[in-house]
Tab-separated table of C-alpha atoms in Angstrom:
chain	number	residue	atom	x	y	z
A	17	MET	CA	170.279	56.405	-32.344
A	18	GLN	CA	169.413	54.950	-29.100
A	19	ASP	CA	167.231	58.031	-28.338
A	20	LYS	CA	165.442	57.609	-31.717
A	21	ALA	CA	164.757	53.898	-31.081
A	22	SER	CA	163.410	54.620	-27.607
A	23	GLU	CA	161.267	57.379	-29.045
A	24	LEU	CA	159.870	55.148	-31.786
A	25	GLY	CA	158.983	52.382	-29.449
A	26	GLY	CA	157.075	54.364	-26.824
A	27	ARG	CA	154.306	57.028	-26.226
A	28	ARG	CA	154.997	60.669	-25.202
A	29	ALA	CA	153.139	62.191	-22.324
A	30	PRO	CA	150.869	65.005	-23.318
A	31	SER	CA	152.083	68.548	-22.580
A	32	ALA	CA	150.633	70.449	-19.605
A	33	LEU	CA	149.130	73.047	-22.119
A	34	LEU	CA	147.408	70.305	-24.135
A	35	VAL	CA	145.922	68.812	-20.880
A	36	LEU	CA	144.723	72.251	-19.828
A	37	GLY	CA	143.139	72.777	-23.328
A	38	TYR	CA	141.115	69.596	-22.699
A	39	VAL	CA	140.200	70.339	-19.251
A	40	VAL	CA	139.019	73.942	-20.005
A	41	GLY	CA	137.348	72.931	-23.347
A	42	LEU	CA	135.535	69.764	-22.019
A	43	GLY	CA	134.749	71.657	-18.782
A	44	ALA	CA	133.072	74.479	-20.651
A	45	PHE	CA	131.168	72.064	-22.744
A	46	GLY	CA	129.963	70.124	-19.679
A	47	TYR	CA	128.981	73.262	-17.820
A	48	PHE	CA	126.824	74.511	-20.636
A	49	LEU	CA	125.338	71.173	-21.235
A	50	VAL	CA	124.243	70.944	-17.592
A	51	THR	CA	123.051	74.641	-17.547
A	52	GLY	CA	120.845	74.054	-20.595
A	53	LEU	CA	119.861	70.516	-19.923
A	54	SER	CA	116.271	71.380	-18.868
A	55	PHE	CA	115.833	73.129	-22.270
A	56	TYR	CA	117.513	70.417	-24.271
A	57	LEU	CA	115.275	67.672	-22.624
A	58	THR	CA	112.095	69.712	-23.364
A	59	PRO	CA	110.160	68.349	-26.399
A	60	VAL	CA	110.779	70.447	-29.540
A	61	GLY	CA	107.161	71.501	-29.896
A	62	GLU	CA	107.223	72.890	-26.360
A	63	ARG	CA	110.548	74.714	-26.309
A	64	ALA	CA	109.235	78.065	-27.413
A	65	ARG	CA	107.555	78.316	-23.919
A	66	HIS	CA	110.695	77.383	-22.049
A	67	PRO	CA	112.269	80.194	-20.057
A	68	ASP	CA	115.706	79.543	-21.551
A	69	TYR	CA	114.347	79.461	-25.192
A	70	TRP	CA	115.976	82.720	-26.136
A	71	THR	CA	119.240	81.670	-24.651
A	72	PHE	CA	119.810	78.112	-25.767
A	73	LYS	CA	117.949	77.882	-29.064
A	74	PRO	CA	120.250	77.736	-32.191
A	75	GLY	CA	119.856	81.425	-32.833
A	76	GLY	CA	119.795	82.349	-29.054
A	77	SER	CA	122.199	84.567	-27.103
A	78	LEU	CA	124.318	81.535	-26.151
A	79	GLY	CA	123.121	79.146	-28.835
A	80	LEU	CA	124.514	81.314	-31.708
A	81	ARG	CA	127.819	81.867	-29.868
A	82	PHE	CA	128.129	78.117	-29.523
A	83	GLY	CA	127.828	77.746	-33.319
A	84	ILE	CA	130.286	80.535	-33.909
A	85	ALA	CA	132.762	78.986	-31.458
A	86	GLY	CA	132.512	75.548	-32.988
A	87	LEU	CA	132.888	76.882	-36.456
A	88	VAL	CA	135.926	78.980	-35.562
A	89	MET	CA	137.636	76.031	-33.829
A	90	MET	CA	136.939	73.708	-36.836
A	91	THR	CA	138.369	76.306	-39.210
A	92	VAL	CA	141.456	77.107	-37.193
A	93	MET	CA	142.301	73.397	-36.756
A	94	HIS	CA	143.224	73.263	-40.422
A	95	LEU	CA	146.284	75.447	-39.788
A	96	TYR	CA	147.825	71.987	-39.043
A	97	SER	CA	147.483	71.154	-42.806
A	98	ALA	CA	149.371	74.401	-43.754
A	99	ARG	CA	152.104	73.539	-41.120
A	100	LYS	CA	152.463	70.080	-42.678
A	101	ARG	CA	152.694	71.222	-46.256
A	102	PHE	CA	154.849	74.410	-46.053
A	103	ARG	CA	158.426	73.958	-45.048
A	104	ALA	CA	158.551	77.756	-44.211
A	105	LEU	CA	156.318	77.130	-41.260
A	106	ARG	CA	158.644	74.566	-39.585
A	107	ALA	CA	159.962	77.242	-37.376
A	108	LEU	CA	156.551	77.696	-35.721
A	109	GLY	CA	156.947	74.397	-33.600
A	110	PRO	CA	156.996	70.634	-33.938
A	111	LEU	CA	154.477	69.011	-36.153
A	112	ARG	CA	153.304	66.831	-33.291
A	113	ASN	CA	152.207	69.839	-31.273
A	114	TRP	CA	150.197	71.073	-34.331
A	115	LEU	CA	148.517	67.786	-34.633
A	116	ASN	CA	147.626	67.654	-30.965
A	117	GLY	CA	146.002	71.091	-31.442
A	118	HIS	CA	144.175	69.915	-34.608
A	119	ILE	CA	142.737	66.913	-32.651
A	120	LEU	CA	141.790	69.053	-29.758
A	121	LEU	CA	139.823	71.592	-31.808
A	122	GLY	CA	138.558	68.664	-33.910
A	123	ILE	CA	136.857	67.257	-30.756
A	124	LEU	CA	135.755	70.513	-29.066
A	125	GLY	CA	134.378	72.158	-32.307
A	126	PRO	CA	131.780	69.450	-33.115
A	127	LEU	CA	130.756	69.334	-29.361
A	128	PHE	CA	129.949	73.075	-29.408
A	129	VAL	CA	128.187	72.703	-32.832
A	130	VAL	CA	125.994	70.019	-31.009
A	131	LEU	CA	125.110	72.653	-28.266
A	132	HIS	CA	124.336	75.119	-31.230
A	133	SER	CA	121.987	72.688	-32.746
A	134	SER	CA	120.258	72.149	-29.289
A	135	PHE	CA	120.152	68.548	-30.179
A	136	LYS	CA	117.722	69.107	-32.886
A	137	VAL	CA	118.988	68.414	-36.457
A	138	SER	CA	116.759	68.415	-39.571
A	139	GLY	CA	116.695	69.636	-43.111
A	140	LEU	CA	119.739	70.323	-45.234
A	141	ILE	CA	121.893	71.218	-42.242
A	142	SER	CA	121.527	67.579	-41.106
A	143	ILE	CA	123.773	66.564	-43.969
A	144	SER	CA	126.534	68.910	-42.654
A	145	PHE	CA	125.936	67.717	-39.034
A	146	TRP	CA	126.259	63.951	-39.840
A	147	SER	CA	129.197	64.718	-42.005
A	148	MET	CA	130.771	66.478	-39.132
A	149	VAL	CA	130.166	63.390	-36.935
A	150	ALA	CA	131.746	61.221	-39.653
A	151	VAL	CA	134.731	63.531	-39.937
A	152	ALA	CA	135.227	63.489	-36.077
A	153	LEU	CA	134.890	59.672	-35.841
A	154	SER	CA	137.179	59.035	-38.731
A	155	GLY	CA	139.663	61.503	-37.322
A	156	ILE	CA	140.023	59.291	-34.218
A	157	PHE	CA	140.743	56.354	-36.587
A	158	GLY	CA	143.232	58.492	-38.517
A	159	ARG	CA	145.048	59.424	-35.382
A	160	TYR	CA	145.506	55.765	-34.626
A	161	LEU	CA	146.838	55.004	-38.009
A	162	TYR	CA	149.085	58.063	-37.648
A	163	LEU	CA	150.688	56.591	-34.594
A	164	GLN	CA	151.603	53.446	-36.419
A	165	ILE	CA	153.875	55.414	-38.666
A	166	PRO	CA	157.360	56.129	-37.092
A	167	ARG	CA	158.191	59.780	-36.734
A	168	THR	CA	160.891	62.044	-35.294
A	169	ARG	CA	160.214	63.942	-32.096
A	170	ALA	CA	159.088	66.936	-34.325
A	171	GLY	CA	156.531	64.640	-35.887
A	172	GLU	CA	158.248	64.238	-39.344
A	173	GLU	CA	157.813	60.755	-40.917
A	174	LEU	CA	160.861	58.600	-40.940
A	175	SER	CA	161.865	56.435	-43.890
A	176	LEU	CA	161.889	52.647	-43.856
A	177	ALA	CA	165.728	52.684	-43.849
A	178	GLU	CA	165.847	54.844	-40.764
A	179	VAL	CA	163.470	52.519	-38.919
A	180	GLU	CA	165.394	49.389	-39.834
A	181	LYS	CA	168.576	51.095	-38.611
A	182	ALA	CA	166.902	51.933	-35.302
A	183	ASP	CA	165.894	48.122	-35.050
A	184	ARG	CA	169.366	47.132	-35.637
A	185	ASP	CA	170.670	49.452	-32.890
A	186	LEU	CA	168.248	47.893	-30.510
A	187	THR	CA	169.582	44.440	-31.358
A	188	ARG	CA	173.135	45.822	-30.831
A	189	ARG	CA	172.060	47.122	-27.426
A	190	LEU	CA	170.707	43.780	-26.396
A	191	LYS	CA	173.990	42.245	-27.141
A	192	ASP	CA	176.470	44.895	-25.893
A	193	GLU	CA	174.612	46.256	-22.811
A	194	PHE	CA	172.770	43.088	-21.798
A	195	GLY	CA	175.125	40.362	-22.888
A	196	ALA	CA	172.438	38.591	-24.957
A	197	ASP	CA	173.817	35.571	-26.833
A	198	PRO	CA	172.782	34.595	-30.364
A	199	ALA	CA	170.138	32.172	-29.126
A	200	TYR	CA	168.462	34.812	-27.051
A	201	LEU	CA	168.573	37.342	-29.776
A	202	GLU	CA	166.905	34.823	-32.126
A	203	GLN	CA	164.207	34.300	-29.452
A	204	VAL	CA	163.643	38.104	-29.280
A	205	GLU	CA	163.452	38.300	-33.065
A	206	ARG	CA	160.819	35.618	-33.319
A	207	ALA	CA	158.850	37.263	-30.558
A	208	SER	CA	159.084	40.704	-32.044
A	209	THR	CA	158.181	39.816	-35.665
A	210	PRO	CA	154.393	39.498	-36.171
A	211	PRO	CA	152.817	36.881	-38.564
A	212	PRO	CA	152.060	38.184	-42.025
A	213	ALA	CA	148.504	39.492	-42.430
A	214	ARG	CA	146.832	39.335	-45.870
A	215	GLY	CA	144.458	42.063	-46.811
A	216	LEU	CA	143.982	45.553	-45.318
A	217	ILE	CA	141.138	44.523	-42.924
A	218	ALA	CA	143.362	41.623	-41.694
A	219	VAL	CA	146.240	44.122	-40.983
A	220	LEU	CA	144.048	46.401	-39.207
A	221	LEU	CA	142.520	43.756	-36.964
A	222	ALA	CA	146.019	42.460	-36.299
A	223	LEU	CA	147.096	45.973	-35.096
A	224	LEU	CA	144.093	46.368	-32.946
A	225	LEU	CA	144.637	42.982	-31.375
A	226	GLU	CA	148.268	43.566	-30.774
A	227	ASP	CA	147.639	46.870	-29.070
A	228	LEU	CA	145.000	45.367	-26.855
A	229	GLY	CA	147.249	42.360	-26.053
A	230	LEU	CA	144.786	39.875	-27.422
A	231	ARG	CA	146.723	38.496	-30.315
A	232	ALA	CA	146.786	34.726	-30.186
A	233	GLY	CA	150.117	33.165	-29.644
A	234	HIS	CA	151.711	36.473	-28.590
A	235	ALA	CA	155.124	35.372	-27.683
A	236	LYS	CA	156.946	36.645	-24.590
A	237	VAL	CA	160.649	36.776	-23.942
A	238	ALA	CA	161.808	35.465	-20.613
A	239	PRO	CA	164.432	37.961	-18.906
A	240	LEU	CA	168.024	36.977	-18.934
A	241	PRO	CA	169.051	35.184	-15.626
A	242	GLY	CA	171.086	36.953	-13.120
A	243	LEU	CA	170.189	40.557	-14.019
A	244	PRO	CA	169.449	43.114	-11.173
A	245	PRO	CA	165.821	44.208	-11.145
A	246	ASP	CA	166.377	47.686	-12.630
A	247	VAL	CA	168.517	46.143	-15.436
A	248	ALA	CA	165.954	43.464	-16.086
A	249	ARG	CA	163.254	46.247	-16.399
A	250	GLU	CA	165.450	48.104	-18.795
A	251	LEU	CA	165.876	44.978	-20.857
A	252	GLN	CA	162.096	44.427	-21.128
A	253	SER	CA	161.791	48.091	-22.211
A	254	VAL	CA	164.240	47.522	-25.071
A	255	ILE	CA	162.503	44.378	-26.066
A	256	ALA	CA	159.081	46.133	-26.103
A	257	GLN	CA	160.590	48.849	-28.281
A	258	LYS	CA	161.882	46.262	-30.708
A	259	LYS	CA	158.569	44.545	-30.959
A	260	THR	CA	156.985	47.887	-31.880
A	261	LEU	CA	159.623	48.614	-34.530
A	262	ARG	CA	159.479	45.150	-35.943
A	263	ARG	CA	155.711	45.323	-36.290
A	264	ARG	CA	155.977	48.660	-38.162
A	265	ILE	CA	158.694	47.314	-40.486
A	266	VAL	CA	156.803	44.098	-41.376
A	267	LEU	CA	153.506	45.940	-41.866
A	268	TRP	CA	155.094	49.089	-43.390
A	269	ASP	CA	153.401	48.951	-46.734
A	270	ALA	CA	150.069	47.869	-45.457
A	271	ILE	CA	149.924	50.634	-42.788
A	272	HIS	CA	150.728	53.283	-45.440
A	273	ARG	CA	148.002	51.992	-47.764
A	274	LEU	CA	145.571	52.156	-44.914
A	275	PHE	CA	146.538	55.634	-44.126
A	276	HIS	CA	146.166	56.538	-47.771
A	277	HIS	CA	142.649	54.925	-47.912
A	278	TRP	CA	141.678	56.714	-44.855
A	279	HIS	CA	142.539	60.137	-46.443
A	280	ILE	CA	140.381	59.183	-49.486
A	281	ILE	CA	137.395	58.630	-47.204
A	282	HIS	CA	137.966	61.334	-44.575
A	283	LYS	CA	138.381	64.290	-47.022
A	284	PRO	CA	134.931	64.054	-48.909
A	285	PHE	CA	133.071	64.186	-45.591
A	286	ALA	CA	134.998	67.264	-44.646
A	287	VAL	CA	134.249	68.988	-47.961
A	288	VAL	CA	130.484	68.180	-47.685
A	289	MET	CA	130.476	69.383	-44.143
A	290	TYR	CA	132.131	72.780	-44.774
A	291	LEU	CA	129.971	73.238	-48.072
A	292	PHE	CA	126.748	72.838	-46.126
A	293	VAL	CA	128.015	74.964	-43.208
A	294	VAL	CA	128.511	77.821	-45.766
A	295	VAL	CA	125.098	77.431	-47.072
A	296	HIS	CA	123.716	77.433	-43.577
A	297	VAL	CA	125.614	80.574	-42.584
A	298	VAL	CA	124.653	82.396	-45.654
A	299	VAL	CA	121.026	81.549	-45.315
A	300	ALA	CA	121.010	82.399	-41.643
A	301	SER	CA	122.585	85.694	-42.372
A	302	LEU	CA	120.180	86.635	-45.206
A	303	THR	CA	117.114	85.760	-43.355
A	304	GLY	CA	118.204	87.373	-40.146
A	305	TYR	CA	117.563	84.132	-38.268
A	306	GLY	CA	119.357	84.077	-34.840
A	307	PHE	CA	120.642	87.658	-35.031
A	308	GLY	CA	117.606	89.267	-33.353
A	309	TRP	CA	118.636	88.663	-29.800
A	310	PRO	CA	116.480	89.924	-27.079
């Protein structure tokens, strides 16, 4: 249980493959943005005379490919939902890896759609575009809430009883490994337990202030005297883990309600986005717009 408590109280470093995905994806976006910058900065009424018009316009040789790449990424990213819902897919890797891929594609997809639009959005497709922006921004918020819910290494959500047991194990470590007396344990408990927050907005504000280290009256626990420096650092690490767990236990119901309301807001934007994307693709296909490359 010590490993589980340590895991719940900390942040895992991103994998090399995930970092590579961000470097390659964002690097490609940056390269094409700089390459087509002259065209993108040209007033819309004058773009038809620009030498890169047939390359970077929405239906151009690269512009259309940007749109296809963005749509593919924003479609493939929903494999995460299938992995989350179907137990038979658990053998395909930890849920947290799928979520990381979901977020990566959810960032890169909209960026390439922006390139596809050549920074010109109008008509019905603007509804899809701004819905996409809302989905992407709300996805960042959803990721933050997701991190507030304790999970296993594989990304599966833990029960409140499991989190409370991990918290008790940390208290036992403070007593057995570091020799903390009841008075010190009480001091840690007080510092680790956040004040109650009324209302979901107040809970969200408390979470943000806590993570930014700005919560007023944030109590700090002095290290036990006489400990070697490396042991003192380990003690502070355990206390930090306990603070994280206590916050999640006290705000358990509120965090889950916030996550539920986030789903209610996030999903309609996604539905509207994909609905108008389908309309856009069908109309473009029927009219032949964008497929007559030079």
